[in-house]
Amino acid sequence: MEKNKIILISALSILVIGGGIFAIVKNKKNNTDSTPTTSTENSKDKIEEEETCDDPNCVHDHDDEEDEGESEDESEADFDFKEVEGTYNGSVKNTSANFTANKDSSSATVVVKFSESNASQNYTRWTMTVRVDREWLKHNSSSNVLRLSYSDCVCEDVEVNASGKEKAKKTSSNGTGHFDIDDDVIRWSDDKFKEEGEILKDCEFKKI
């Protein structure tokens, strides 16, 4: 009888211990399943949601910035200065001009020569670097005229001796003005000429 009592107590002890272990394991499993989603997973879901947006009105800010930059580039059309390379005769007697495209393709060197008479070999020379006037273009985008402006004009009086040797004397520098290209005609307008009423004011050039 005493022996059976001991066996019964041992069996009950085993059942109690086993039940406790089972409860601990089950509680740990529940805690694992209920672990909150990490911030990394949330970020990933957010990125995927943005990339797969099907709404036609769904436009990202950076896309707008790229489009705006492209519009500005398109409004400032490139110009091939080789199109105006060559020698031109001026509408004012004894006046000529030569356009040469520079290597950087964004400018051209212009040399204008004017002589007061056919008998004299002496002449006046203007040398300047012209570029597309972007500011003017913004306000005159619908115009058929293209303006090339300069701000570095150097004016020289050139004396030529009997042997053909030239001696140049600088009379001014950093002169400003522009050339307007209208079809096959180029109109020259120097700011200094406007102030002085110079005969070369609004002189026109046509390619030879």
Rosetta silent file (secondary structure, phi, psi, omega in degrees, C-alpha in Angstrom):
SEQUENCE: MEKNKIILISALSILVIGGGIFAIVKNKKNNTDSTPTTSTENSKDKIEEEETCDDPNCVHDHDDEEDEGESEDESEADFDFKEVEGTYNGSVKNTSANFTANKDSSSATVVVKFSESNASQNYTRWTMTVRVDREWLKHNSSSNVLRLSYSDCVCEDVEVNASGKEKAKKTSSNGTGHFDIDDDVIRWSDDKFKEEGEILKDCEFKKI
SCORE:     score description
SCORE:     0.000 S_00000001
   1 L     0.000  -47.365  178.151    0.000    0.000    0.000 S_00000001
   2 H   -60.509  -36.455 -179.839    2.783    2.380    0.926 S_00000001
   3 H   -65.964  -42.856  179.521    4.571    1.518   -2.315 S_00000001
   4 H   -65.070  -35.264  179.070    1.506    2.352   -4.454 S_00000001
   5 H   -64.926  -41.067  178.445    1.161    5.687   -2.701 S_00000001
   6 H   -63.471  -43.123 -179.656    4.735    6.610   -3.525 S_00000001
   7 H   -62.789  -39.083 -179.070    4.232    5.680   -7.223 S_00000001
   8 H   -66.911  -43.012  178.526    1.055    7.824   -7.398 S_00000001
   9 H   -62.610  -40.373  179.102    2.786   10.852   -5.896 S_00000001
  10 H   -63.250  -42.140 -179.360    5.700   10.488   -8.395 S_00000001
  11 H   -63.893  -41.217  179.120    3.279   10.317  -11.350 S_00000001
  12 H   -64.602  -38.437  179.124    1.471   13.452  -10.171 S_00000001
  13 H   -61.818  -41.889 -179.110    4.788   15.291   -9.811 S_00000001
  14 H   -64.150  -41.245  179.803    5.784   14.399  -13.404 S_00000001
  15 H   -64.155  -41.427  179.565    2.446   15.668  -14.750 S_00000001
  16 H   -63.899  -45.537  179.822    2.799   18.977  -12.883 S_00000001
  17 H   -63.133  -43.966 -179.454    6.372   19.524  -14.123 S_00000001
  18 H   -62.786  -40.437  178.418    5.423   18.634  -17.717 S_00000001
  19 H   -63.293  -38.052  178.821    2.477   21.037  -17.665 S_00000001
  20 H   -64.548  -42.991  179.225    4.727   23.872  -16.475 S_00000001
  21 H   -63.014  -42.997 -179.670    7.253   23.261  -19.274 S_00000001
  22 H   -60.898  -41.074 -179.622    4.464   23.176  -21.886 S_00000001
  23 H   -65.452  -40.242  179.415    3.068   26.512  -20.608 S_00000001
  24 H   -63.808  -45.408 -179.426    6.514   28.191  -20.809 S_00000001
  25 H   -62.413  -43.392 -178.704    7.128   26.974  -24.400 S_00000001
  26 H   -64.688  -40.410 -180.000    3.667   28.082  -25.527 S_00000001
  27 H   -65.054  -40.102  178.095    4.100   31.548  -23.985 S_00000001
  28 H   -63.507  -40.550 -179.894    7.484   32.029  -25.696 S_00000001
  29 H   -63.819  -41.959  179.678    5.972   31.045  -29.079 S_00000001
  30 H   -63.554  -39.681  178.676    3.145   33.558  -28.642 S_00000001
  31 H   -63.432  -39.576  178.794    5.627   36.325  -27.842 S_00000001
  32 H   -64.000  -44.625 -178.097    7.615   35.536  -31.005 S_00000001
  33 H   -65.812  -28.910 -176.203    4.506   35.611  -33.221 S_00000001
  34 L   -93.718   11.172  179.662    3.403   38.948  -31.796 S_00000001
  35 L   -62.513  129.378 -176.702    6.787   40.723  -32.408 S_00000001
  36 L   -67.371  154.294  179.086    6.068   44.154  -34.071 S_00000001
  37 L   -66.905  135.833 -177.553    7.204   44.864  -37.665 S_00000001
  38 L   -73.898  162.166 -179.853   10.610   46.513  -37.785 S_00000001
  39 H   -65.720  -30.396  178.549   11.191   50.002  -39.174 S_00000001
  40 H   -61.997  -43.751  179.706   13.251   48.511  -42.046 S_00000001
  41 H   -66.279  -38.851  178.000   10.270   46.488  -43.244 S_00000001
  42 H   -62.741  -41.972  178.360    8.027   49.540  -42.964 S_00000001
  43 H   -62.730  -41.665 -179.835   10.469   51.613  -45.025 S_00000001
  44 H   -61.966  -44.728  179.450   10.664   48.895  -47.660 S_00000001
  45 H   -62.544  -37.593 -179.919    6.877   48.725  -47.930 S_00000001
  46 H   -65.158  -42.201  178.375    6.710   52.502  -48.263 S_00000001
  47 H   -63.336  -45.025  179.693    9.266   52.545  -51.104 S_00000001
  48 H   -62.289  -36.280 -179.969    7.446   49.773  -52.945 S_00000001
  49 H   -65.533  -40.418  179.719    4.179   51.676  -52.560 S_00000001
  50 H   -67.278  -39.877 -177.699    5.706   54.810  -54.105 S_00000001
  51 H   -71.302  -26.867 -175.884    7.229   52.906  -57.018 S_00000001
  52 L  -104.646   22.742 -179.771    4.028   51.079  -57.857 S_00000001
  53 L   -66.504  121.537 -177.990    1.710   54.111  -57.677 S_00000001
  54 L   -96.170   -5.723 -178.249   -0.934   53.661  -60.404 S_00000001
  55 L   -71.654  124.945 -178.948   -2.632   57.022  -59.914 S_00000001
  56 L   -62.751  -21.148  179.063   -2.009   59.212  -63.026 S_00000001
  57 L   -88.738   -0.318 -178.453   -1.849   62.260  -60.755 S_00000001
  58 L   -81.504   98.206 -178.312    0.865   60.649  -58.642 S_00000001
  59 L  -125.044  131.244 -178.822    3.956   62.701  -59.604 S_00000001
  60 L   -81.905  151.722 -177.797    7.112   62.916  -57.505 S_00000001
  61 H   -61.261  -39.602 -177.197    8.720   66.265  -56.764 S_00000001
  62 H   -66.916  -26.434  176.146   12.066   65.325  -58.267 S_00000001
  63 H   -66.289  -39.062  179.137   10.367   64.563  -61.598 S_00000001
  64 H   -64.001  -38.950 -179.419    9.036   68.135  -61.679 S_00000001
  65 H   -65.550  -39.082  179.030   12.514   69.509  -61.053 S_00000001
  66 H   -65.906  -42.753  179.938   13.963   67.497  -63.941 S_00000001
  67 H   -62.796  -38.936 -179.934   11.212   68.649  -66.315 S_00000001
  68 H   -64.284  -41.046  178.297   11.801   72.276  -65.332 S_00000001
  69 H   -63.304  -39.994  179.050   15.513   71.976  -66.067 S_00000001
  70 H   -64.753  -37.308 -179.711   14.812   70.472  -69.493 S_00000001
  71 H   -64.660  -40.534  178.805   12.433   73.340  -70.325 S_00000001
  72 H   -64.098  -40.489  179.450   15.096   75.909  -69.511 S_00000001
  73 H   -64.039  -40.131 -178.388   17.604   74.132  -71.731 S_00000001
  74 H   -67.370  -32.964 -178.192   15.117   73.979  -74.599 S_00000001
  75 H   -71.291  -20.936  178.046   14.374   77.720  -74.313 S_00000001
  76 L  -105.021   78.732 -174.658   18.054   78.480  -74.855 S_00000001
  77 L   -64.212  139.615  177.236   18.519   77.012  -78.322 S_00000001
  78 L   -74.119  151.266  179.796   22.093   76.236  -79.388 S_00000001
  79 L  -127.385  132.127  178.382   23.553   78.093  -82.358 S_00000001
  80 L   -89.311  106.611 -175.897   26.164   76.757  -84.776 S_00000001
  81 H   -68.437  -13.710  175.823   28.556   79.651  -85.335 S_00000001
  82 H   -67.510  -18.934  178.953   29.946   77.959  -88.431 S_00000001
  83 H   -66.928  -23.943 -178.847   26.726   79.036  -90.132 S_00000001
  84 H  -109.307    5.519  178.280   27.923   82.661  -90.123 S_00000001
  85 L   -61.860  141.810  176.208   31.600   82.042  -90.867 S_00000001
  86 E   135.794 -174.890 -177.780   32.954   84.029  -93.805 S_00000001
  87 E  -105.801  140.803 -176.301   33.540   87.502  -95.198 S_00000001
  88 E  -128.266  147.139  171.640   30.819   90.151  -95.499 S_00000001
  89 E   -96.297  139.525 -179.631   30.428   93.465  -97.299 S_00000001
  90 E   -91.971  155.443  178.082   28.955   96.344  -95.311 S_00000001
  91 L   -70.511  -23.071  174.218   26.172   98.673  -96.415 S_00000001
  92 L   -85.717  133.123 -175.866   28.474  101.579  -95.513 S_00000001
  93 L   -55.474  139.661  178.824   31.105  102.155  -98.211 S_00000001
  94 L    63.410   32.886  177.789   34.552  100.610  -97.576 S_00000001
  95 E  -121.451  135.340  178.112   33.288   98.500  -94.688 S_00000001
  96 E  -141.792  163.467  178.685   33.761   94.738  -94.355 S_00000001
  97 E  -143.781  148.993  176.952   33.469   92.102  -91.660 S_00000001
  98 E  -130.121  125.794  178.852   34.868   88.651  -91.078 S_00000001
  99 E  -105.841  130.314  177.321   33.231   86.040  -88.805 S_00000001
 100 E  -131.438  120.202  179.239   35.285   83.098  -87.496 S_00000001
 101 E   -68.621  135.241  178.381   33.780   80.390  -85.254 S_00000001
 102 L   -83.124  162.162 -174.055   35.892   79.690  -82.166 S_00000001
 103 L   -63.519  -30.316 -177.684   36.974   76.194  -81.131 S_00000001
 104 L   -75.034   -5.793  176.507   34.648   76.066  -78.123 S_00000001
 105 L    65.384    4.488 -179.509   31.660   76.354  -80.529 S_00000001
 106 L  -108.353    5.554 -178.364   29.932   78.788  -78.158 S_00000001
 107 L  -159.284  172.647  176.577   31.277   81.999  -79.685 S_00000001
 108 E  -143.570  151.253  175.497   32.787   83.628  -82.751 S_00000001
 109 E   -98.311  129.301 -179.659   35.452   86.280  -83.350 S_00000001
 110 E  -117.246  132.620  175.456   34.350   89.196  -85.512 S_00000001
 111 E  -123.021  118.498  178.799   36.702   91.681  -87.161 S_00000001
 112 E  -109.253  134.997  178.802   35.160   94.761  -88.789 S_00000001
 113 E  -123.307  140.285  178.758   37.220   97.088  -90.975 S_00000001
 114 E  -140.830  131.536  177.141   36.307  100.577  -92.193 S_00000001
 115 L  -120.116  137.873 -176.451   38.250  102.975  -94.388 S_00000001
 116 L   -72.820  -20.848  179.598   37.219  106.603  -94.913 S_00000001
 117 L  -153.326  160.553  177.951   38.251  106.621  -98.568 S_00000001
 118 L   -71.533  -26.723 -175.045   39.349  104.359 -101.396 S_00000001
 119 L   -74.645  -28.299 -175.676   42.583  106.301 -101.779 S_00000001
 120 L   -92.556  137.840  175.190   43.815  105.659  -98.218 S_00000001
 121 L   -85.522  -15.716 -179.939   45.221  102.343  -97.089 S_00000001
 122 L   -70.603  149.748 -178.851   44.694  103.309  -93.470 S_00000001
 123 E  -154.367  167.830  174.954   41.627  101.922  -91.751 S_00000001
 124 E  -107.370  139.767 -175.907   39.886  101.448  -88.402 S_00000001
 125 E  -126.881  133.438  174.503   39.501   97.932  -87.001 S_00000001
 126 E  -116.380  130.470  179.159   37.074   96.578  -84.413 S_00000001
 127 E  -125.354  128.838 -177.618   37.648   93.130  -82.905 S_00000001
 128 E  -149.432  162.052  176.167   35.095   91.433  -80.625 S_00000001
 129 E  -110.248  120.890 -177.396   33.842   88.059  -79.384 S_00000001
 130 E  -105.766  144.266  176.427   30.135   87.454  -79.961 S_00000001
 131 E  -136.571  159.306  176.406   27.865   85.000  -78.156 S_00000001
 132 E   -62.429  128.997  179.502   24.155   84.251  -78.276 S_00000001
 133 L   -79.810   94.323 -175.715   22.390   86.812  -76.093 S_00000001
 134 H   -64.188  -38.447 -178.637   20.471   84.412  -73.793 S_00000001
 135 H   -65.415  -43.613  178.130   18.728   87.181  -71.882 S_00000001
 136 H   -64.229  -38.245 -178.506   17.433   88.786  -75.068 S_00000001
 137 H   -63.769  -35.976 -179.564   16.354   85.375  -76.364 S_00000001
 138 H   -62.057  -35.284 -176.811   14.211   84.727  -73.279 S_00000001
 139 H   -94.427   -5.395 -178.995   12.146   87.835  -73.979 S_00000001
 140 L  -135.213   41.061 -175.112   12.048   87.411  -77.770 S_00000001
 141 L   -63.624  -24.609 -178.526   11.649   83.653  -78.189 S_00000001
 142 L   -89.248   -3.992 -177.615    9.039   84.086  -80.952 S_00000001
 143 L   -78.023  148.010  175.714   11.246   86.389  -83.032 S_00000001
 144 L   -83.572   -5.943 -178.902   12.945   85.186  -86.227 S_00000001
 145 L   -91.057  140.493  174.988   15.942   87.357  -85.352 S_00000001
 146 E  -115.025  127.988 -177.970   18.905   85.968  -83.411 S_00000001
 147 E  -101.952  129.947  174.593   21.020   88.419  -81.420 S_00000001
 148 E  -112.091  117.945 -175.670   24.757   87.953  -80.898 S_00000001
 149 E  -107.803  160.993  178.081   26.130   90.293  -78.240 S_00000001
 150 E  -144.057  157.779  178.248   29.640   91.345  -77.214 S_00000001
 151 E  -143.495   17.431 -176.808   31.269   93.253  -74.367 S_00000001
 152 E  -129.246   25.880 -174.118   34.975   93.072  -75.211 S_00000001
 153 E   -65.728  131.085  175.996   35.259   95.161  -78.385 S_00000001
 154 E  -113.781  126.422  179.351   38.697   96.652  -79.056 S_00000001
 155 E  -106.857  135.773 -178.361   38.954   99.516  -81.531 S_00000001
 156 E  -136.834  139.950  169.957   42.252  100.304  -83.295 S_00000001
 157 E   -93.774  124.093 -174.722   43.386  102.849  -85.845 S_00000001
 158 E  -112.448  124.194  176.082   45.699  101.092  -88.293 S_00000001
 159 E  -102.583  135.383 -179.175   48.294  102.926  -90.385 S_00000001
 160 E  -117.966  121.404 -179.340   49.740  101.181  -93.424 S_00000001
 161 L   -83.344 -178.330 -174.974   53.104  102.390  -94.829 S_00000001
 162 L   -61.300  -30.491 -179.060   54.308  102.225  -98.412 S_00000001
 163 L   -86.573   -0.817  178.126   55.713   98.714  -97.958 S_00000001
 164 L    91.569    3.736  179.216   52.393   97.423  -96.568 S_00000001
 165 L   -78.375  136.324 -176.348   53.499   97.178  -92.963 S_00000001
 166 E  -102.149  144.825  175.048   50.749   97.948  -90.449 S_00000001
 167 E  -130.136  116.390 -175.002   50.981   99.903  -87.216 S_00000001
 168 E  -102.789  139.100  176.847   47.951   99.687  -84.897 S_00000001
 169 E  -124.549  118.728 -178.677   47.014  102.175  -82.188 S_00000001
 170 E   -72.381  130.762  179.465   44.313  101.178  -79.682 S_00000001
 171 E  -110.567  -22.479  177.837   41.682  103.877  -79.197 S_00000001
 172 E  -161.618  162.505  178.366   39.157  102.047  -76.991 S_00000001
 173 E  -148.172  167.389 -179.558   38.439   98.698  -75.336 S_00000001
 174 E    58.132   33.080  177.287   35.612   96.771  -73.647 S_00000001
 175 E   -71.615  150.952 -178.653   33.086   98.179  -76.087 S_00000001
 176 E  -119.494  156.214  179.527   29.551   96.750  -76.062 S_00000001
 177 E   165.659 -163.451 -178.624   26.967   96.107  -78.758 S_00000001
 178 E  -159.651  164.698  172.031   25.369   93.363  -80.820 S_00000001
 179 E  -121.209  128.587  176.548   24.761   91.824  -84.234 S_00000001
 180 E  -103.340  121.373  179.236   21.210   90.861  -85.216 S_00000001
 181 E   -94.435  117.297 -179.841   20.947   87.992  -87.714 S_00000001
 182 E  -128.514   97.869 -174.177   17.820   88.298  -89.855 S_00000001
 183 L    58.620 -118.269 -176.699   17.799   85.704  -92.674 S_00000001
 184 L   -98.867   10.991 -179.477   20.823   86.563  -94.875 S_00000001
 185 E  -114.115  136.852  175.410   21.358   90.030  -93.380 S_00000001
 186 E  -117.616  120.997 -179.505   23.428   90.837  -90.270 S_00000001
 187 E  -101.548  129.062 -178.789   22.810   94.236  -88.657 S_00000001
 188 E  -102.349  132.713  177.603   25.550   95.729  -86.513 S_00000001
 189 E  -139.705  108.767  178.872   24.755   98.086  -83.650 S_00000001
 190 E   -99.310  135.588 -176.593   27.530   99.331  -81.372 S_00000001
 191 H   -62.091  -33.698  179.527   26.519  101.237  -78.234 S_00000001
 192 H   -68.040  -37.032  179.274   29.266  103.815  -78.729 S_00000001
 193 H   -63.030  -38.135 -179.904   28.068  104.569  -82.241 S_00000001
 194 H   -63.307  -37.445 -178.593   24.578  105.343  -80.934 S_00000001
 195 H   -71.027  -35.393 -173.227   26.003  107.874  -78.492 S_00000001
 196 H  -100.065   -5.449 -177.557   28.180  109.631  -81.067 S_00000001
 197 L    68.246   32.364 -178.224   25.930  109.397  -84.126 S_00000001
 198 L   -58.951  144.640 -179.466   28.638  107.422  -85.928 S_00000001
 199 L   -62.165  -25.166 -178.651   28.160  106.785  -89.630 S_00000001
 200 L   -84.654    2.149  179.321   28.492  103.039  -89.013 S_00000001
 201 L   -58.063  128.678  179.550   25.446  103.020  -86.721 S_00000001
 202 L    60.128   33.673  176.713   23.100  100.175  -87.756 S_00000001
 203 E   -66.841  140.888  179.558   25.426   99.094  -90.539 S_00000001
 204 E  -109.464  146.291 -179.972   24.225   95.951  -92.392 S_00000001
 205 E  -124.084  141.150  173.889   26.391   93.127  -93.709 S_00000001
 206 E  -127.139  140.847 -176.179   25.752   90.593  -96.439 S_00000001
 207 E   -68.825  139.071  179.754   27.904   87.551  -97.092 S_00000001
 208 L   -78.417    0.000    0.000   30.143   87.649 -100.149 S_00000001
